[in-house]
Coordinates of C-alpha atoms and ligand atoms in Angstrom, one line a residue:
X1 CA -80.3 22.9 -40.2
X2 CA -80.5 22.6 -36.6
X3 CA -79.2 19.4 -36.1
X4 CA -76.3 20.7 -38.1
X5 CA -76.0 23.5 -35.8
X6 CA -76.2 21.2 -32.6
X7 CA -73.2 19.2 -34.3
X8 CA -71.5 22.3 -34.5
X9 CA -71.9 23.5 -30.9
X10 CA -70.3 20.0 -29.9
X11 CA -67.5 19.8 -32.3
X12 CA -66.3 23.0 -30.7
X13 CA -67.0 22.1 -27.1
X14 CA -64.8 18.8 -28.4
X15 CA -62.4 21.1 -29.8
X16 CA -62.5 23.5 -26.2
X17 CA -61.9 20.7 -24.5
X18 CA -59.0 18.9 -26.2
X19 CA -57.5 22.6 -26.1
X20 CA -58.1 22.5 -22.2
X21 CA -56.6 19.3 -21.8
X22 CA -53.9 19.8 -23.7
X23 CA -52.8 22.7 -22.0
X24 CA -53.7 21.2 -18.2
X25 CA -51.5 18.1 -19.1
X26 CA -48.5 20.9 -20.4
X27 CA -48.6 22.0 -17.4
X28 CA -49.1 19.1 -15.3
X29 CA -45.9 17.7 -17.2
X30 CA -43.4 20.1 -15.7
X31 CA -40.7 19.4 -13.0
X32 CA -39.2 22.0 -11.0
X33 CA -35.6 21.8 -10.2
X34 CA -33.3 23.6 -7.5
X35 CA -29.8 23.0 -8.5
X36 CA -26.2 23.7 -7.2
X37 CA -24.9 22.3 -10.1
X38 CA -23.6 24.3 -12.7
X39 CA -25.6 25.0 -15.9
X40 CA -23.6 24.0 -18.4
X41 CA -23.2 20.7 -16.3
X42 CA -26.8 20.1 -15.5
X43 CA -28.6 21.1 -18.6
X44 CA -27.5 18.6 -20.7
X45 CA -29.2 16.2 -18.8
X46 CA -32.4 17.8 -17.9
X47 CA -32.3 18.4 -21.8
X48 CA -31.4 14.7 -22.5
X49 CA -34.6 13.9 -19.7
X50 CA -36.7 16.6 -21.9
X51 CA -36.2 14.5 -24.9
X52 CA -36.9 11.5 -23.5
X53 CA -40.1 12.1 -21.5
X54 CA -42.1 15.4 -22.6
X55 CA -41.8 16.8 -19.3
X56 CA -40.3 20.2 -19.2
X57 CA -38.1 21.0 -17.1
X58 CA -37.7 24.4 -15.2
X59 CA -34.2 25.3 -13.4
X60 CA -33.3 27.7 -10.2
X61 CA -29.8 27.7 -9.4
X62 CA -27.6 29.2 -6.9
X63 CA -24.5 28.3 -5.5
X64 CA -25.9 29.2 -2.1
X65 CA -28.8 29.4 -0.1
X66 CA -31.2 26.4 -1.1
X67 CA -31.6 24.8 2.1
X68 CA -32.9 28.6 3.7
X69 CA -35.1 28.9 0.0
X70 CA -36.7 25.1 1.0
X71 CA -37.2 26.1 4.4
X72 CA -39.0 29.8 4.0
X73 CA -41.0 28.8 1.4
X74 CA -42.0 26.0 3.7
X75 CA -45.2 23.9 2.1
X76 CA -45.5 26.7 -1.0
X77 CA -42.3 25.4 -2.4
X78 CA -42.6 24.8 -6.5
X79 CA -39.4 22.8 -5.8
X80 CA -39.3 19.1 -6.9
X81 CA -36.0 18.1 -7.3
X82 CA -33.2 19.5 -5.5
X83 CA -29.5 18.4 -7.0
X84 CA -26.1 19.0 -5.3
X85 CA -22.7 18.3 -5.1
X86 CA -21.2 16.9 -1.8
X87 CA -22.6 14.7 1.0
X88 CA -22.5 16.9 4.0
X89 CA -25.1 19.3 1.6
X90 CA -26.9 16.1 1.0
X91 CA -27.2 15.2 4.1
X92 CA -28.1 19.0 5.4
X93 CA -31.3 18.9 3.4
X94 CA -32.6 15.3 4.9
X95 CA -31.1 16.3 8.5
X96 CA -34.0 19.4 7.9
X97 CA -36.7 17.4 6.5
X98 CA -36.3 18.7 3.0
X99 CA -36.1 15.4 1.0
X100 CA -39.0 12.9 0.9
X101 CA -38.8 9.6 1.6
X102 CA -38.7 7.6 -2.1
X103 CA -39.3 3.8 -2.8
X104 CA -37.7 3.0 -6.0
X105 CA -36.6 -0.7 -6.8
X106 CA -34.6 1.0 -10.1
X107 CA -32.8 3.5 -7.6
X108 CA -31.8 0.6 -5.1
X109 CA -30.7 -1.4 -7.9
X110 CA -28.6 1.1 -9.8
X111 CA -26.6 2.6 -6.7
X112 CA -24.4 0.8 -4.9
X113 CA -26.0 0.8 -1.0
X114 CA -23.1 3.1 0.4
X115 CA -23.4 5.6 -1.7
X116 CA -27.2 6.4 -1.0
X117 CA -29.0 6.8 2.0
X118 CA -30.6 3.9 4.3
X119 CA -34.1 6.1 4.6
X120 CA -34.0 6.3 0.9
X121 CA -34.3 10.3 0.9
X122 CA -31.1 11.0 -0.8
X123 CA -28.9 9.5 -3.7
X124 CA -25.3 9.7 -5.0
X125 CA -25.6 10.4 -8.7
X126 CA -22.1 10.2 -9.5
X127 CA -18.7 9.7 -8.0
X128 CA -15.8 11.8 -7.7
X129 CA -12.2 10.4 -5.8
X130 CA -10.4 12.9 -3.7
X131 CA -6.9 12.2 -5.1
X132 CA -3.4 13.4 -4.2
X133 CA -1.5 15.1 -7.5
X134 CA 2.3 14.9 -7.6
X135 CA 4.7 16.6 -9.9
X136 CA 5.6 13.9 -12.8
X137 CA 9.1 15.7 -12.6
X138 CA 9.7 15.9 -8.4
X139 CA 8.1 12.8 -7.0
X140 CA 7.5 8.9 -7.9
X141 CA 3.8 7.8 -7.5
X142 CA 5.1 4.7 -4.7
X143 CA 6.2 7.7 -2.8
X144 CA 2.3 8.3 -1.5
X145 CA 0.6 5.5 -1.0
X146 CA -1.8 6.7 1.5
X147 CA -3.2 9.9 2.1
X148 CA -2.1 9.6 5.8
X149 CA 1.5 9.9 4.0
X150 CA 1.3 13.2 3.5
X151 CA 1.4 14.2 7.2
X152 CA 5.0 12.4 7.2
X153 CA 7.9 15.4 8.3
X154 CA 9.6 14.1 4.3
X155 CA 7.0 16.6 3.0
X156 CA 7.8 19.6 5.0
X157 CA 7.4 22.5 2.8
X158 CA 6.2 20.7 -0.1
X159 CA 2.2 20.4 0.0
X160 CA -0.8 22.4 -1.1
X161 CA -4.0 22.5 0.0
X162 CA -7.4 24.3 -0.5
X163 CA -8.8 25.4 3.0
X164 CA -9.5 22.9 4.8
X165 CA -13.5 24.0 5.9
X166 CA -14.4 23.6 2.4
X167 CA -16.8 21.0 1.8
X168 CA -14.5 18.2 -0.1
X169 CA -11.6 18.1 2.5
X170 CA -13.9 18.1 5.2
X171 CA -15.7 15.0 4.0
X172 CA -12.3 13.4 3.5
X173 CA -11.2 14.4 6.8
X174 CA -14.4 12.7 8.4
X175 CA -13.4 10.0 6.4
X176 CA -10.2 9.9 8.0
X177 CA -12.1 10.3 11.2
X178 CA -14.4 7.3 10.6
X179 CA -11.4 4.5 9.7
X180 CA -8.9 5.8 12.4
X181 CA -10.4 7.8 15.0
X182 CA -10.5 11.4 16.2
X183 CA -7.3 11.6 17.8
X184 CA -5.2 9.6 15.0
X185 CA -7.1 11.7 12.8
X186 CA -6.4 15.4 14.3
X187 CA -2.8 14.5 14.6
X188 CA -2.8 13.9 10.4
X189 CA -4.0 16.9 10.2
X190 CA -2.2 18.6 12.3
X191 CA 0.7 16.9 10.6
X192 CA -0.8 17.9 7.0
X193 CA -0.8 21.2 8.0
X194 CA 2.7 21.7 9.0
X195 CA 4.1 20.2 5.6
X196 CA 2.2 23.1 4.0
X197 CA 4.4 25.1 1.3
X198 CA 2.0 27.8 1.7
X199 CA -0.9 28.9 3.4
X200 CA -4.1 27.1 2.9
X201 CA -6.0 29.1 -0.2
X202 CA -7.4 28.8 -4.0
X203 CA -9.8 25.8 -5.4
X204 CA -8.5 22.5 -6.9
X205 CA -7.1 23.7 -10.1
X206 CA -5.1 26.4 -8.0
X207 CA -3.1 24.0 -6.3
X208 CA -2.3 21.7 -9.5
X209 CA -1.3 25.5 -11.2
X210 CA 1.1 25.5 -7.8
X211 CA 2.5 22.2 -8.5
X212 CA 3.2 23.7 -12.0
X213 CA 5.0 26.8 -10.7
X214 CA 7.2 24.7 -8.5
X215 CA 5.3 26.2 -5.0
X216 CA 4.5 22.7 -4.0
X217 CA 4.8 18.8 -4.9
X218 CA 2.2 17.5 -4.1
X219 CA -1.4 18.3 -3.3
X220 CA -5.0 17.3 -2.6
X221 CA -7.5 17.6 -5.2
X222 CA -10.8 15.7 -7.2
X223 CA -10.0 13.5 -9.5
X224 CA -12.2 15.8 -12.4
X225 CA -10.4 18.8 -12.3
X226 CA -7.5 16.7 -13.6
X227 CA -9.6 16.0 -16.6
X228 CA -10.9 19.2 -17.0
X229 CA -7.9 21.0 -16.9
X230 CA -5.9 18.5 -19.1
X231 CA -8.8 18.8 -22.0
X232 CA -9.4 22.9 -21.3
X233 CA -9.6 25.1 -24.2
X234 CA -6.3 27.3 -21.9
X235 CA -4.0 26.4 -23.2
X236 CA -2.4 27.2 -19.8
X237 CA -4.4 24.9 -18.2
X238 CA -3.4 21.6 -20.2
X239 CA 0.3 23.0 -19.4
X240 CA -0.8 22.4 -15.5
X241 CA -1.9 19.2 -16.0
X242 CA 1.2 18.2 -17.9
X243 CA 3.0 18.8 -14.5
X244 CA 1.2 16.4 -12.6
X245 CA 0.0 13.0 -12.1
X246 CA -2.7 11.9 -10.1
X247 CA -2.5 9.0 -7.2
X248 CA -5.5 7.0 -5.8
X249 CA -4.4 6.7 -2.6
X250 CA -4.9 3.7 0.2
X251 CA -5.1 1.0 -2.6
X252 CA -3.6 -1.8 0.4
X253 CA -5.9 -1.0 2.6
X254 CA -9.7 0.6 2.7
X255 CA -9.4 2.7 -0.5
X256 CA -9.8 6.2 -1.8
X257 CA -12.0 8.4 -0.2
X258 CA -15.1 9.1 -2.8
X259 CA -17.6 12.2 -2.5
X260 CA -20.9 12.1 -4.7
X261 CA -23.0 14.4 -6.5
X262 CA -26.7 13.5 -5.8
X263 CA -30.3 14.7 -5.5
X264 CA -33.5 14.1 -3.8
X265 CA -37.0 14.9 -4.4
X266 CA -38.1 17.8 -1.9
X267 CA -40.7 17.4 0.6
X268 CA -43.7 19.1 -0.3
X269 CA -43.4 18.3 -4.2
X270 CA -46.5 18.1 -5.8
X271 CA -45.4 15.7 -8.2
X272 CA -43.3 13.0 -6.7
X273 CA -44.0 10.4 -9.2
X274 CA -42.5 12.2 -12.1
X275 CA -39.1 13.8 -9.6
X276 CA -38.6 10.4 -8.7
X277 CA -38.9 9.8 -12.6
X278 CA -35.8 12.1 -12.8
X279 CA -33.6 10.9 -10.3
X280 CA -34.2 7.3 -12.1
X281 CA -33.3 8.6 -15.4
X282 CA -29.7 10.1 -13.8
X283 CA -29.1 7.0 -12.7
X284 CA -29.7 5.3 -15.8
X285 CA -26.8 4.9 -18.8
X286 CA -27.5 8.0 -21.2
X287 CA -26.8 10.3 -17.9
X288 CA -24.2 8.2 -16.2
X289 CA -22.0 8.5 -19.8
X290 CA -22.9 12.7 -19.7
X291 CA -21.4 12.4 -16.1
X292 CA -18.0 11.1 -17.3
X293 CA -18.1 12.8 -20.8
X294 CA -19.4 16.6 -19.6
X295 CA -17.7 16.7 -16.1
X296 CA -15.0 13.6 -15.6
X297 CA -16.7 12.1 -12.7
X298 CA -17.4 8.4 -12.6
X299 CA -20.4 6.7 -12.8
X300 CA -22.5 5.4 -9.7
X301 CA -24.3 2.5 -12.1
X302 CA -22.1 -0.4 -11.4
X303 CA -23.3 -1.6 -15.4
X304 CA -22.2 1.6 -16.9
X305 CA -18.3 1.6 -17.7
X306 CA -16.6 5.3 -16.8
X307 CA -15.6 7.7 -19.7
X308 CA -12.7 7.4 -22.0
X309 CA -10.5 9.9 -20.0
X310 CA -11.5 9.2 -16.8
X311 CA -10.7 5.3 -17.9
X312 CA -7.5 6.4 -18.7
X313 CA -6.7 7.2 -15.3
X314 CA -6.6 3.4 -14.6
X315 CA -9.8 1.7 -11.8
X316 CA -9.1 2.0 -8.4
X317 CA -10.2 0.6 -5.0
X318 CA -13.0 3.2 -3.2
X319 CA -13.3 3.4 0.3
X320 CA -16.9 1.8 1.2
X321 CA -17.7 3.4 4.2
X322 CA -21.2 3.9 3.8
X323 CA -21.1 7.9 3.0
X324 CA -23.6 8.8 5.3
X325 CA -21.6 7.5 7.9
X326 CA -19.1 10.0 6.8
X327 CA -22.0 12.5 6.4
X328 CA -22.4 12.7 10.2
X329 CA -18.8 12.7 11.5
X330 CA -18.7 16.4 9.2
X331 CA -19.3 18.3 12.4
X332 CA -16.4 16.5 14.4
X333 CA -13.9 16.8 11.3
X334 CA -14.9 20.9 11.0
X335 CA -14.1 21.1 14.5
X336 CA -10.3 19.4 14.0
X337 CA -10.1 21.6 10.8
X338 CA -10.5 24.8 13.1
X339 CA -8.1 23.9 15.9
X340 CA -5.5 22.9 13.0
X341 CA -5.8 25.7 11.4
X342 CA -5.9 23.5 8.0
Ligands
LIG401 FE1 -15.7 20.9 -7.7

């Protein structure tokens, strides 16, 4: 009788303690995200990751205000990963010790060396090109070559721009900056701005909905809004992208200018192993196909082949200019943007 009792008392403590384990490894497998990314283009990744690994994953995200989140909640941060679009954001968090330092041979190996950075604290998860769109009906494709065209007087009245201080055209304006020079550079824009059929306004898909309502010819824009607005369920929006075409510019020379959507793993993240587990797996070819397939952006992984529609679109010659380098000429290229007036 006792003894039976005694294997009672330790089958439950077993029991207890499995139960405890159980539950401390649930919560040990978590990973917290901060994310600019949209949901619907995020979570079918971190879902996709889910699957894959056990580890759950928990998402904040806000369009604005990450880099001030990160730096109040200072060493208290739940944060683990952080994910963002652009490379003057990227480079914002690293520039304020956000992002860890990382050693992964499987990072290095899957993205190409200028698109991630030399200290290894951030990396470009996909690609996007900053194309020009022309009218199919009002201009042939061997009439822009380069994107320094477009400052040329023959397009006086005829081109449409977002504001230039938003983050994509100011990366590709330091990218301008970076192959020829302040100077040459300012005097593009200044020349961009004067061929302007209207003041500067709207996103990306405003100015191929322009191009459609005969406002403009021809206008700067990422390549993925051509893909989503071609495939939307508006019907209005597929009319838009019947209007245009898009041009990957400076194929004789350095290429088109690409931005990146990356990540990092955040500084005082209390589970590095597993973020940099994440990063990995969005590097890797179920993710880099979601990238193409979700959102029309091309894949970083030199082994993975882009998307159907974005193949479509034909390859192209990318500028190689290691982004970072781009990353810190942002500043100078804001500063030509304001005395523009782009
Ligand atoms: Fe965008």
């Amino acid at each position: 009788m006792r003894s039976r009792m005694i294997f009672a008392a330790l089958a439950l403590i077993m029991v207890l303690q499995t139960g405890v384990a159980s539950i401390t490894s649930a919560r040990a497998a978590e990973l917290n995200v901060y994310s600019h990314r949209q949901p619907f283009l995020i979570n079918p990744f971190l879902k996709a990751f889910e699957e894959k690994t056990g580890t759950k994953v928990n998402v904040v995200f806000a369009s604005k205000g990450l880099v001030q989140r990160l730096l109040a909640e200072g060493q208290r941060s739940p944060a683990d990963v952080v994910l963002t679009v652009d490379i003057g954001r990227l480079y914002a968090y690293a520039d304020k010790n956000l992002f860890a330092k990382v050693t992964s041979p499987k990072l290095s190996q899957n993205i190409p060396a200028h698109l991630r950075d030399v200290d290894n604290r951030w990396f470009g998860l996909s690609k996007r090109a900053r194309v020009v769109a022309i009218s199919r009906d009002r201009v042939k494709p061997s009439e822009v070559q380069k994107i320094e065209d477009l400052a040329d007087p023959k397009w006086k009245g005829r081109v449409c721009s977002r504001p230039g201080s938003h983050v994509y055209n100011r990366a590709l304006l330091a990218s301008i900056i970076a192959a020829h020079g302040k100077e040459t550079a300012e005097e593009w824009a200044r020349g961009l701005v004067a061929n302007m059929a209207r003041r500067p306004q709207g996103n990306d898909r405003a100015q191929v909905k322009a191009i459609f309502e005969g406002v403009c010819d021809v206008a700067i824009i990422n390549s993925y809004y051509y893909g989503k607005l071609k495939t939307s369920k508006v019907p209005a929006q597929r009319k838009w992208a019947e209007a245009i075409q898009i041009v990957f510019t400076n194929q004789n020379d350095r290429g088109n200018h690409v931005n990146i959507s990356g990540g990092g793993v955040a500084v005082h993240s209390k589970n590095k192993a597993r973020a940099v587990k994440l990063l990995e797996f969005l590097t890797e070819k179920t993710a880099q196909d979601l990238y193409g397939r979700i959102n029309y952006e091309f894949p970083v992984n030199p082994m993975v082949e882009a998307g159907p529609e974005v193949k479509s679109w034909g390859t192209f010659k990318e500028d190689q200019q290691p982004i970072s380098r781009i990353a810190t000429l942002i500043p100078v290229a804001q500063r030509v943007i304001d005395r523009v007036g782009w």
